[in-house]
Every structure is written in C-alpha cells, then in structure tokens.
Short mmCIF file of C-alpha atoms and ligand atoms in Angstrom, two decimals:
data_model
loop_
_atom_site.label_atom_id
_atom_site.label_comp_id
_atom_site.label_asym_id
_atom_site.label_seq_id
_atom_site.Cartn_x
_atom_site.Cartn_y
_atom_site.Cartn_z
CA UNK A 70 15.47 -41.43 -27.01
CA UNK A 71 14.37 -39.41 -24.06
CA UNK A 72 11.40 -37.83 -24.10
CA UNK A 73 9.62 -35.32 -21.55
CA UNK A 74 6.21 -34.91 -22.05
CA UNK A 75 4.57 -32.24 -21.08
CA UNK A 76 0.87 -31.29 -19.85
CA UNK A 77 0.19 -34.89 -19.50
CA UNK A 78 -2.91 -35.93 -17.26
CA UNK A 79 -4.27 -38.54 -15.54
CA UNK A 80 -6.11 -39.34 -18.74
CA UNK A 81 -3.49 -38.85 -21.58
CA UNK A 82 -0.63 -40.83 -19.88
CA UNK A 83 -1.80 -44.50 -19.96
CA UNK A 84 -2.22 -43.97 -23.63
CA UNK A 85 1.12 -42.68 -24.52
CA UNK A 86 2.75 -45.53 -22.35
CA UNK A 87 1.01 -47.96 -24.35
CA UNK A 88 1.55 -46.62 -27.55
CA UNK A 89 5.30 -46.21 -26.42
CA UNK A 90 5.39 -49.49 -25.85
CA UNK A 91 8.91 -49.77 -23.91
CA UNK A 92 10.56 -47.48 -27.21
CA UNK A 93 11.53 -44.50 -25.61
CA UNK A 94 12.24 -43.11 -22.44
CA UNK A 95 9.63 -40.78 -21.06
CA UNK A 96 9.86 -38.05 -18.40
CA UNK A 97 6.00 -37.21 -17.71
CA UNK A 98 4.94 -34.27 -15.91
CA UNK A 99 1.47 -32.45 -15.54
CA UNK A 100 3.11 -29.00 -15.58
CA UNK A 101 2.53 -26.93 -18.46
CA UNK A 102 5.50 -26.19 -20.64
CA UNK A 103 6.45 -22.59 -20.19
CA UNK A 104 9.99 -20.12 -19.20
CA UNK A 105 9.62 -21.69 -15.87
CA UNK A 106 9.55 -25.14 -16.48
CA UNK A 107 12.21 -25.22 -19.29
CA UNK A 108 14.49 -26.75 -16.88
CA UNK A 109 12.41 -29.86 -16.75
CA UNK A 110 14.11 -31.21 -20.24
CA UNK A 111 17.79 -31.10 -19.21
CA UNK A 112 19.05 -34.55 -20.48
CA UNK A 113 16.26 -34.58 -23.06
CA UNK A 114 16.57 -34.32 -26.81
CA UNK A 115 12.95 -34.46 -27.52
CA UNK A 116 9.83 -32.95 -25.88
CA UNK A 117 6.18 -33.68 -26.62
CA UNK A 118 3.27 -30.99 -26.28
CA UNK A 119 -0.38 -30.55 -25.60
CA UNK A 120 -2.48 -27.26 -26.70
CA UNK A 121 -1.69 -25.38 -23.25
CA UNK A 122 1.91 -25.37 -23.52
CA UNK A 123 4.19 -22.59 -24.83
CA UNK A 124 6.45 -23.27 -27.75
CA UNK A 125 7.18 -19.59 -28.33
CA UNK A 126 10.62 -18.22 -29.35
CA UNK A 127 12.44 -17.89 -26.48
CA UNK A 128 11.16 -21.52 -24.97
CA UNK A 129 12.69 -22.89 -27.99
CA UNK A 130 15.26 -20.91 -28.29
CA UNK A 131 16.59 -22.22 -24.82
CA UNK A 132 15.32 -26.14 -25.07
CA UNK A 133 16.79 -25.38 -28.76
CA UNK A 134 20.63 -24.28 -26.38
CA UNK A 135 19.80 -27.30 -24.13
CA UNK A 136 20.02 -29.68 -26.87
CA UNK A 137 16.16 -30.88 -27.91
CA UNK A 138 15.77 -31.18 -31.48
CA UNK A 139 12.73 -32.44 -31.46
CA UNK A 140 9.22 -31.39 -30.68
CA UNK A 141 6.34 -33.35 -30.57
CA UNK A 142 2.97 -31.90 -30.87
CA UNK A 143 -0.04 -34.12 -29.07
CA UNK A 144 -2.59 -32.10 -31.29
CA UNK A 145 -4.41 -31.11 -34.63
CA UNK A 146 -3.87 -27.47 -33.78
CA UNK A 147 0.19 -25.77 -34.11
CA UNK A 148 -0.69 -22.63 -32.67
CA UNK A 149 1.04 -22.54 -29.95
CA UNK A 150 4.48 -23.92 -32.09
CA UNK A 151 6.29 -20.64 -33.47
CA UNK A 152 8.22 -23.22 -36.82
CA UNK A 153 9.83 -20.10 -38.00
CA UNK A 154 11.60 -20.32 -34.62
CA UNK A 155 12.22 -24.48 -35.32
CA UNK A 156 13.17 -24.26 -38.35
CA UNK A 157 15.96 -21.77 -38.26
CA UNK A 158 17.13 -23.31 -35.44
CA UNK A 159 16.93 -26.48 -37.05
CA UNK A 160 14.50 -28.13 -35.03
CA UNK A 161 12.15 -30.89 -36.32
CA UNK A 162 8.17 -30.27 -34.82
CA UNK A 163 5.48 -32.31 -36.23
CA UNK A 164 1.54 -32.50 -35.15
CA UNK A 165 -0.62 -35.05 -35.10
CA UNK A 166 -2.70 -34.09 -38.28
CA UNK A 167 -5.24 -36.81 -37.68
CA UNK A 168 -7.38 -38.36 -35.01
CA UNK A 169 -11.13 -39.11 -34.62
CA UNK A 170 -12.84 -35.64 -36.00
CA UNK A 171 -15.71 -37.76 -34.68
CA UNK A 172 -14.82 -36.60 -30.84
CA UNK A 173 -14.62 -32.97 -31.86
CA UNK A 174 -17.79 -32.80 -34.33
CA UNK A 175 -19.93 -35.29 -32.02
CA UNK A 176 -18.64 -32.79 -28.48
CA UNK A 177 -20.28 -29.70 -31.36
CA UNK A 178 -23.23 -31.51 -31.68
CA UNK A 179 -23.47 -32.31 -27.99
CA UNK A 180 -23.31 -28.66 -26.99
CA UNK A 181 -25.73 -27.10 -29.70
CA UNK A 182 -28.42 -29.91 -28.30
CA UNK A 183 -27.12 -29.19 -24.93
CA UNK A 184 -28.08 -25.45 -25.37
CA UNK A 185 -30.59 -25.97 -27.72
CA UNK A 186 -32.88 -28.56 -25.49
CA UNK A 187 -31.97 -26.50 -22.44
CA UNK A 188 -30.37 -29.64 -21.33
CA UNK A 189 -27.92 -28.72 -17.89
CA UNK A 190 -31.37 -26.26 -17.01
CA UNK A 191 -33.41 -29.23 -17.12
CA UNK A 192 -31.60 -31.43 -15.29
CA UNK A 193 -31.08 -28.77 -12.82
CA UNK A 194 -35.13 -27.97 -12.34
CA UNK A 195 -35.69 -31.65 -11.83
CA UNK A 196 -33.06 -32.08 -8.70
CA UNK A 197 -35.19 -29.20 -7.49
CA UNK A 198 -38.24 -30.95 -8.52
CA UNK A 199 -39.55 -28.94 -10.31
CA UNK A 200 -41.13 -30.39 -12.80
CA UNK A 201 -42.48 -27.76 -15.01
CA UNK A 202 -41.48 -27.33 -18.53
CA UNK A 203 -42.19 -23.09 -18.99
CA UNK A 204 -38.54 -22.37 -20.20
CA UNK A 205 -37.23 -24.77 -21.40
CA UNK A 206 -38.54 -25.02 -25.08
CA UNK A 207 -35.90 -25.30 -27.84
CA UNK A 208 -36.28 -26.02 -31.77
CA UNK A 209 -35.81 -28.44 -34.23
CA UNK A 210 -32.40 -29.04 -35.71
CA UNK A 211 -34.64 -30.40 -39.00
CA UNK A 212 -35.01 -27.66 -41.61
CA UNK A 213 -32.56 -25.16 -39.82
CA UNK A 214 -29.55 -23.51 -41.99
CA UNK A 215 -25.91 -24.97 -40.66
CA UNK A 216 -23.36 -22.83 -41.88
CA UNK A 217 -19.58 -24.57 -40.92
CA UNK A 218 -16.78 -22.47 -41.64
CA UNK A 219 -14.32 -25.07 -41.92
CA UNK A 220 -14.44 -27.79 -44.00
CA UNK A 221 -11.17 -29.46 -42.90
CA UNK A 222 -11.47 -32.71 -41.42
CA UNK A 223 -13.87 -31.84 -38.59
CA UNK A 224 -15.82 -29.89 -40.61
CA UNK A 225 -17.32 -32.39 -42.68
CA UNK A 226 -17.95 -34.80 -40.00
CA UNK A 227 -19.74 -32.19 -38.08
CA UNK A 228 -21.36 -31.66 -41.70
CA UNK A 229 -22.69 -35.58 -41.95
CA UNK A 230 -24.22 -35.30 -38.44
CA UNK A 231 -25.47 -31.98 -39.80
CA UNK A 232 -27.50 -33.94 -42.68
CA UNK A 233 -28.57 -36.67 -40.95
CA UNK A 234 -30.55 -34.17 -39.00
CA UNK A 235 -31.89 -33.37 -42.06
CA UNK A 236 -30.43 -29.78 -41.79
CA UNK A 237 -29.07 -26.81 -45.23
CA UNK A 238 -25.57 -26.97 -44.70
CA UNK A 239 -23.87 -24.12 -46.06
CA UNK A 240 -19.57 -23.92 -45.70
CA UNK A 241 -17.31 -21.03 -45.98
CA UNK A 242 -13.46 -22.18 -46.59
CA UNK A 243 -11.05 -20.72 -48.75
CA UNK A 244 -10.00 -24.69 -49.67
CA UNK A 245 -12.66 -25.81 -51.68
CA UNK A 246 -13.55 -29.46 -50.14
CA UNK A 247 -15.24 -31.97 -53.20
CA UNK A 248 -16.37 -33.97 -50.73
CA UNK A 249 -18.00 -31.07 -49.11
CA UNK A 250 -19.84 -30.55 -52.78
CA UNK A 251 -20.46 -34.07 -53.00
CA UNK A 252 -22.65 -34.55 -49.38
CA UNK A 253 -24.45 -30.89 -50.46
CA UNK A 254 -22.74 -28.49 -48.70
CA UNK A 255 -23.19 -25.38 -50.37
CA UNK A 256 -20.27 -23.12 -50.53
CA UNK A 257 -20.42 -19.32 -49.89
CA UNK A 258 -18.97 -16.12 -48.36
CA UNK A 259 -18.08 -16.28 -44.84
CA UNK A 260 -20.88 -12.94 -44.93
CA UNK A 261 -23.57 -15.15 -46.75
CA UNK A 262 -22.53 -17.74 -44.34
CA UNK A 263 -23.32 -15.41 -41.22
CA UNK A 264 -26.51 -13.74 -42.45
CA UNK A 265 -28.20 -17.05 -43.70
CA UNK A 266 -27.16 -19.58 -40.70
CA UNK A 267 -28.99 -20.26 -37.76
CA UNK A 268 -26.73 -22.49 -36.15
CA UNK A 269 -22.57 -21.14 -37.20
CA UNK A 270 -20.17 -24.06 -36.29
CA UNK A 271 -16.31 -23.19 -36.69
CA UNK A 272 -13.88 -25.39 -37.22
CA UNK A 273 -10.98 -23.51 -39.15
CA UNK A 274 -7.33 -23.11 -37.31
CA UNK A 275 -6.13 -20.22 -35.72
CA UNK A 276 -3.82 -18.50 -38.17
CA UNK A 277 -2.82 -14.91 -38.82
CA UNK A 278 -6.02 -15.07 -41.09
CA UNK A 279 -8.47 -16.51 -38.89
CA UNK A 280 -7.35 -14.36 -35.13
CA UNK A 281 -11.13 -12.33 -34.42
CA UNK A 282 -12.33 -13.90 -37.55
CA UNK A 283 -15.70 -13.68 -35.50
CA UNK A 284 -15.42 -9.85 -34.15
CA UNK A 285 -18.55 -6.97 -33.63
CA UNK A 286 -19.37 -6.70 -37.56
CA UNK A 287 -19.74 -10.53 -38.08
CA UNK A 288 -21.81 -11.03 -34.53
CA UNK A 289 -23.69 -7.91 -35.99
CA UNK A 290 -24.76 -9.62 -38.65
CA UNK A 291 -25.68 -13.05 -37.54
CA UNK A 292 -29.48 -13.91 -37.29
CA UNK A 293 -30.87 -13.09 -33.82
CA UNK A 294 -31.22 -15.97 -32.27
CA UNK A 295 -28.79 -17.87 -33.93
CA UNK A 296 -26.20 -20.48 -32.29
CA UNK A 297 -22.76 -19.99 -32.02
CA UNK A 298 -20.02 -22.70 -31.29
CA UNK A 299 -16.67 -22.98 -31.13
CA UNK A 300 -14.59 -26.02 -30.73
CA UNK A 301 -11.72 -24.85 -32.53
CA UNK A 302 -9.51 -22.44 -31.27
CA UNK A 303 -10.63 -18.90 -29.03
CA UNK A 304 -8.59 -16.57 -30.54
CA UNK A 305 -11.32 -16.59 -33.77
CA UNK A 306 -13.67 -15.61 -31.48
CA UNK A 307 -13.41 -11.45 -29.89
CA UNK A 308 -14.54 -11.98 -26.46
CA UNK A 309 -14.86 -8.63 -25.70
CA UNK A 310 -17.24 -8.13 -29.25
CA UNK A 311 -18.61 -11.54 -28.48
CA UNK A 312 -20.19 -10.69 -24.83
CA UNK A 313 -20.84 -7.20 -25.62
CA UNK A 314 -23.36 -9.27 -28.50
CA UNK A 315 -24.44 -11.69 -26.21
CA UNK A 316 -25.62 -8.57 -24.24
CA UNK A 317 -27.42 -7.16 -27.16
CA UNK A 318 -29.58 -10.12 -27.22
CA UNK A 319 -28.38 -11.13 -31.07
CA UNK A 320 -26.70 -14.29 -30.46
CA UNK A 321 -29.35 -16.98 -29.10
CA UNK A 322 -27.07 -18.96 -27.39
CA UNK A 323 -23.43 -19.68 -27.53
CA UNK A 324 -21.42 -23.49 -26.53
CA UNK A 325 -17.45 -22.57 -26.33
CA UNK A 326 -15.21 -25.74 -25.74
CA UNK A 327 -12.68 -22.71 -25.88
CA UNK A 328 -11.28 -19.84 -24.55
CA UNK A 329 -8.52 -17.53 -26.34
CA UNK A 330 -7.39 -17.71 -23.02
CA UNK A 331 -7.66 -20.65 -21.84
CA UNK A 332 -4.03 -21.23 -21.02
CA UNK A 333 -2.83 -21.47 -18.03
CA UNK A 334 -7.08 -21.85 -17.05
CA UNK A 335 -7.90 -24.78 -18.59
CA UNK A 336 -6.51 -28.07 -17.74
CA UNK A 337 -6.17 -26.87 -13.99
CA UNK A 338 -8.02 -27.27 -10.63
CA UNK A 339 -8.76 -23.61 -9.64
CA UNK A 340 -11.24 -24.31 -7.16
CA UNK A 341 -8.81 -22.69 -4.42
CA UNK A 342 -8.43 -19.50 -5.97
CA UNK A 343 -9.53 -16.29 -7.18
CA UNK A 344 -10.63 -16.11 -10.67
CA UNK A 345 -9.42 -12.97 -12.01
CA UNK A 346 -10.09 -12.87 -15.80
CA UNK A 347 -13.75 -10.88 -15.90
CA UNK A 348 -14.42 -11.82 -19.66
CA UNK A 349 -14.37 -15.61 -18.77
CA UNK A 350 -16.68 -14.74 -15.32
CA UNK A 351 -18.91 -12.45 -17.54
CA UNK A 352 -19.21 -15.36 -20.38
CA UNK A 353 -19.71 -18.33 -17.28
CA UNK A 354 -22.89 -16.35 -16.14
CA UNK A 355 -24.88 -16.24 -18.97
CA UNK A 356 -27.31 -18.88 -19.27
CA UNK A 357 -27.71 -19.22 -22.59
CA UNK A 358 -24.03 -19.83 -22.99
CA UNK A 359 -22.10 -23.43 -22.15
CA UNK A 360 -18.26 -23.67 -21.70
CA UNK A 361 -17.19 -26.47 -21.51
CA UNK A 362 -12.52 -26.84 -20.73
CA UNK A 363 -11.30 -28.05 -24.67
CA UNK A 364 -12.72 -31.53 -23.53
CA UNK A 365 -13.62 -32.28 -27.06
CA UNK A 366 -11.05 -34.36 -28.19
CA UNK A 367 -11.87 -36.47 -24.83
CA UNK A 368 -12.44 -39.71 -26.39
CA UNK A 369 -10.83 -43.27 -26.04
CA UNK A 370 -10.47 -43.39 -29.90
CA UNK A 371 -8.95 -39.87 -29.61
CA UNK A 372 -6.96 -40.61 -26.89
CA UNK A 373 -5.25 -43.12 -28.90
CA UNK A 374 -4.99 -42.16 -32.34
CA UNK A 375 -2.92 -38.97 -30.27
CA UNK A 376 -0.52 -41.21 -28.85
CA UNK A 377 -0.45 -43.37 -31.43
CA UNK A 378 0.97 -40.63 -34.05
CA UNK A 379 2.84 -38.86 -31.27
CA UNK A 380 5.37 -42.28 -30.72
CA UNK A 381 5.26 -42.74 -34.52
CA UNK A 382 6.67 -39.54 -34.82
CA UNK A 383 8.92 -40.26 -32.20
CA UNK A 384 10.06 -43.48 -33.19
CA UNK A 385 10.74 -41.57 -36.71
CA UNK A 386 12.93 -39.05 -34.84
CA UNK A 387 14.91 -41.77 -32.89
CA UNK A 388 16.48 -43.21 -36.54
CA UNK A 389 17.52 -39.86 -37.27
CA UNK A 390 14.08 -40.02 -40.57
CA UNK A 391 12.05 -37.21 -41.70
CA UNK A 392 8.33 -38.06 -40.26
CA UNK A 393 5.62 -37.42 -42.31
CA UNK A 394 3.93 -35.50 -39.89
CA UNK A 395 6.43 -32.31 -39.72
CA UNK A 396 5.65 -28.51 -39.91
CA UNK A 397 7.70 -26.12 -42.22
CA UNK A 398 6.19 -22.21 -41.31
CA UNK A 399 4.26 -21.37 -44.53
CA UNK A 400 3.01 -18.02 -45.60
CA UNK A 401 -0.07 -17.26 -44.26
CA UNK A 402 -2.71 -17.53 -46.98
CA UNK A 403 -5.65 -15.05 -47.60
CA UNK A 404 -9.10 -16.09 -47.68
CA UNK A 405 -11.29 -15.63 -50.17
CA UNK A 406 -14.25 -14.38 -48.90
CA UNK A 407 -14.78 -10.57 -48.59
CA UNK A 408 -14.75 -9.42 -44.68
CA UNK A 409 -17.88 -8.07 -43.85
CA UNK A 410 -16.76 -4.05 -42.80
P1 LIG B 31 -8.23 -30.06 -40.64
O1 LIG B 31 -7.26 -28.78 -41.01
O2 LIG B 31 -8.46 -30.88 -41.17
O3 LIG B 31 -9.42 -28.50 -41.72
C1 LIG B 31 -9.26 -26.69 -41.40
C2 LIG B 31 -9.91 -26.15 -42.01
O4 LIG B 31 -10.70 -25.12 -42.23
C3 LIG B 31 -9.30 -26.84 -43.80
O5 LIG B 31 -10.08 -27.32 -45.33
C4 LIG B 31 -9.15 -25.38 -43.55
O6 LIG B 31 -9.22 -25.00 -45.46
C5 LIG B 31 -9.88 -24.46 -43.32
N1 LIG B 31 -9.55 -22.76 -43.49
C6 LIG B 31 -8.17 -22.51 -42.96
N2 LIG B 31 -8.80 -20.68 -43.08
C7 LIG B 31 -9.85 -20.68 -43.05
C8 LIG B 31 -10.42 -19.21 -43.27
N3 LIG B 31 -9.95 -18.30 -42.74
N4 LIG B 31 -12.08 -19.92 -43.24
C9 LIG B 31 -12.44 -21.05 -43.59
N5 LIG B 31 -12.52 -22.07 -43.17
C10 LIG B 31 -10.73 -22.02 -43.25
O7 LIG B 31 -8.26 -28.92 -39.59
P2 LIG B 31 -9.25 -30.33 -38.77
O8 LIG B 31 -8.97 -31.23 -37.97
O9 LIG B 31 -11.05 -30.40 -39.19
O10 LIG B 31 -9.18 -29.47 -37.63
C11 LIG B 31 -9.72 -28.26 -37.24
C12 LIG B 31 -9.63 -27.27 -35.98
O11 LIG B 31 -10.58 -27.96 -35.05
C13 LIG B 31 -7.78 -27.13 -35.51
O12 LIG B 31 -7.35 -26.60 -36.17
C14 LIG B 31 -7.99 -27.08 -34.24
O13 LIG B 31 -7.93 -25.42 -34.46
C15 LIG B 31 -9.73 -27.90 -34.06
N6 LIG B 31 -9.45 -29.04 -32.78
C16 LIG B 31 -9.84 -28.39 -31.32
C17 LIG B 31 -10.15 -29.91 -30.81
C18 LIG B 31 -10.88 -29.44 -29.40
O14 LIG B 31 -10.37 -30.05 -28.76
N7 LIG B 31 -11.36 -28.11 -29.01
C19 LIG B 31 -9.27 -30.70 -31.05
C20 LIG B 31 -8.90 -30.76 -32.46
C21 LIG B 31 -8.85 -29.83 -33.35
#
C-alpha cells in the first residue's frame, strides 16, 4: 500500500521504516497535514498522521475525493481527527491505543521534580558560579496528596510512581478503574480532588466534555501553592484563566507538555521568526512554569510501540481487513462529578 507519512521527523522516521520492513511504499514529509499540504498525498491510499496534523472535516473530504481510504494516527489521542466525517465518508481511521504509558507518566514526574526541586534555576546558577541555595527550597512529595484526573493507562502508571514516593493518591474519572482502587487510589469528585490535592496531574483525553475542564472556578479552588501538571492536551486547560491564576499566586508551579495553540508551533524551528502568541510568551515568562514541547512520548520504547502499531493497522488494511484499533464516532459521555460553579 502506498502511504504518505505526514509530520515525520528525524526522531521517528527510522522507527517507521524498521517496523514496516519494506511492506509498504512510504512517502515521508516533515510537513503537517493541512489544507495546503493535501496535494502531497496524490497517488496514496493511506495517510499516517501525528497530533500536529489536521484531519478536520474539510481535509478528510478532500483526501477522500483523492482516493485516500485509510488514516493511521500515530497517537493515542484522536482529538485532531473528525471521526464523524471519516465514517460518513467510509474512511477507516485507527489510532495507537496503547504504547509505553511510562514514557508520558515518567515525563510528568520529571517535570514535577524539576519545578519542585528548582533544577532549571539551579543549573543556571551553577553556570554563573553562584552556589547559594537561597531560592532553591522544594518540598517532599512523600506524604503529599496527589490528584490524578483520568486513571487510564498513563494515569495508573503515574499513580504507581506517586505511591513509590509515599504520596496519598486521589483520582477523578467517570469510568471507575478497579486496578486504581486495588493500588490504593481513592476515587473522589473532581471538585474534592482539586480542593484537597497538593499536586494535580491531568491524564484524560480532550473531548467535548473535558475542553476547558480547568477554568477560572477550578483554578480558584486549588490549594494555594499546589502544582498543576498537564501532559494530556492543551485544550483541557483554559490558558487565559490559567495565566490569571498564576499571576494571582494561587498556583505554586505549572508543568505543561501541551498547549492549546501548539499546532504549527511545537515540533518546528521558530528561531528566526517572531512568536506572535502573546499567551504563550506570557506562560514562558514565569519562573514557576515549565514548558516542554509535547515531548512526553519521546522515548525509544514509545517510538517503537507507535511505529509497530501504526504498521500493524496498515497491514490489516492492505489485506482489506478491519484493524482492531479502528475508531468510531461515539456520543460524548458526561462526567459523573458535579461541575464546580
Ligand atoms: P486512556 O484512554 O487509557 O485513559 C484516559 C482516561 O481518562 C480514562 O480512564 C477515561 O475514563 C478518563 N476520562 C475521560 N473523561 C474524563 C473526565 N472528564 N474526567 C476524568 N477522567 C476522564 O488514555 P492514556 O493512554 O492514559 O492517555 C491519556 C491521554 O494522554 C491521551 O488522551 C492523550 O491526550 C495524552 N497523551 C499525551 C502524550 C504526550 O506526549 N504528551 C502522549 C500520549 C498520550
């Protein structure tokens, strides 16, 4: 099958080539799929996409008109693909439902410990030969209350690490996970989680019901000085409200691997261009905010898993079979917790 792989970079292309083992004819491009780059897919039957690509209604319609039947997402999250339009057009869309959840959970922990123990500042001071410790006091995670929003694969992996630190772990999730309770997680409402946690880590998908899940009322209910981590999707936090909460001194520190306007910004070299996103510039300006550019997945094990499952999806389709990872448009579920007014 002839496949165009959009948004492939130096760090993931070789994994796809190795996993494919010559089975498919690949066209690689580091360009994102947008309306403008659709023509690159001429002559292909399938596209494979990453989170920065845009599989919107407009784009899918044009791809379908060109004969594209298959869309293999190289991600767990599928908020960038219009599943309703895809199924109406008879396209098959599949994701990678699981790959090393440890990659994301461990990155969340790395960010937590970096802001807590002031590692970035410490490194800068070290380079200046300033060996004073005056501004570097952190806190023990041991004995703290950690709230996990979403106890799927990544949330559970994060919880296990937090138990290793000796933390008390709370969670909010509309779907009760018995593995979580078996580990000692206490399920509570989102409101209780927010008001009780010293550290909050977000691990739910971006859907209609989780968009802006954290806005002004949620930020206002957080414990003063608490740490907020988001390695999931930027749209789950309302950035404008987050900026106000940081400025008001409510939140102690923020760790973000994702940003709601990251498409076209992350994964690209913008060194010679002006960053016109003032919210992003403000976020970067705070010394208690740590931002990484959607790199939580970036481990050897995760890249291997993503490539292998992507090729597996393409293999099924090349034989005209249904892949077990195909996605179907589903009605949006309502979270069980009471919204915070
Ligand atoms: P998963 O599907 O295993 O788990 C998601 C969990 O969130 C489920 O238990 C689900 O019930 C829960 N959930 C859904 N709506 C919720 C709500 N309103 N409140 C609380 N919980 C809710 O997914 P996963 O593999 O654990 O991945 C989680 C997310 O991490 C993905 O959706 C993706 O957005 C993100 N992710 C980010 C990166 C990265 O590099 N930064 C990499 C992989 C995944």
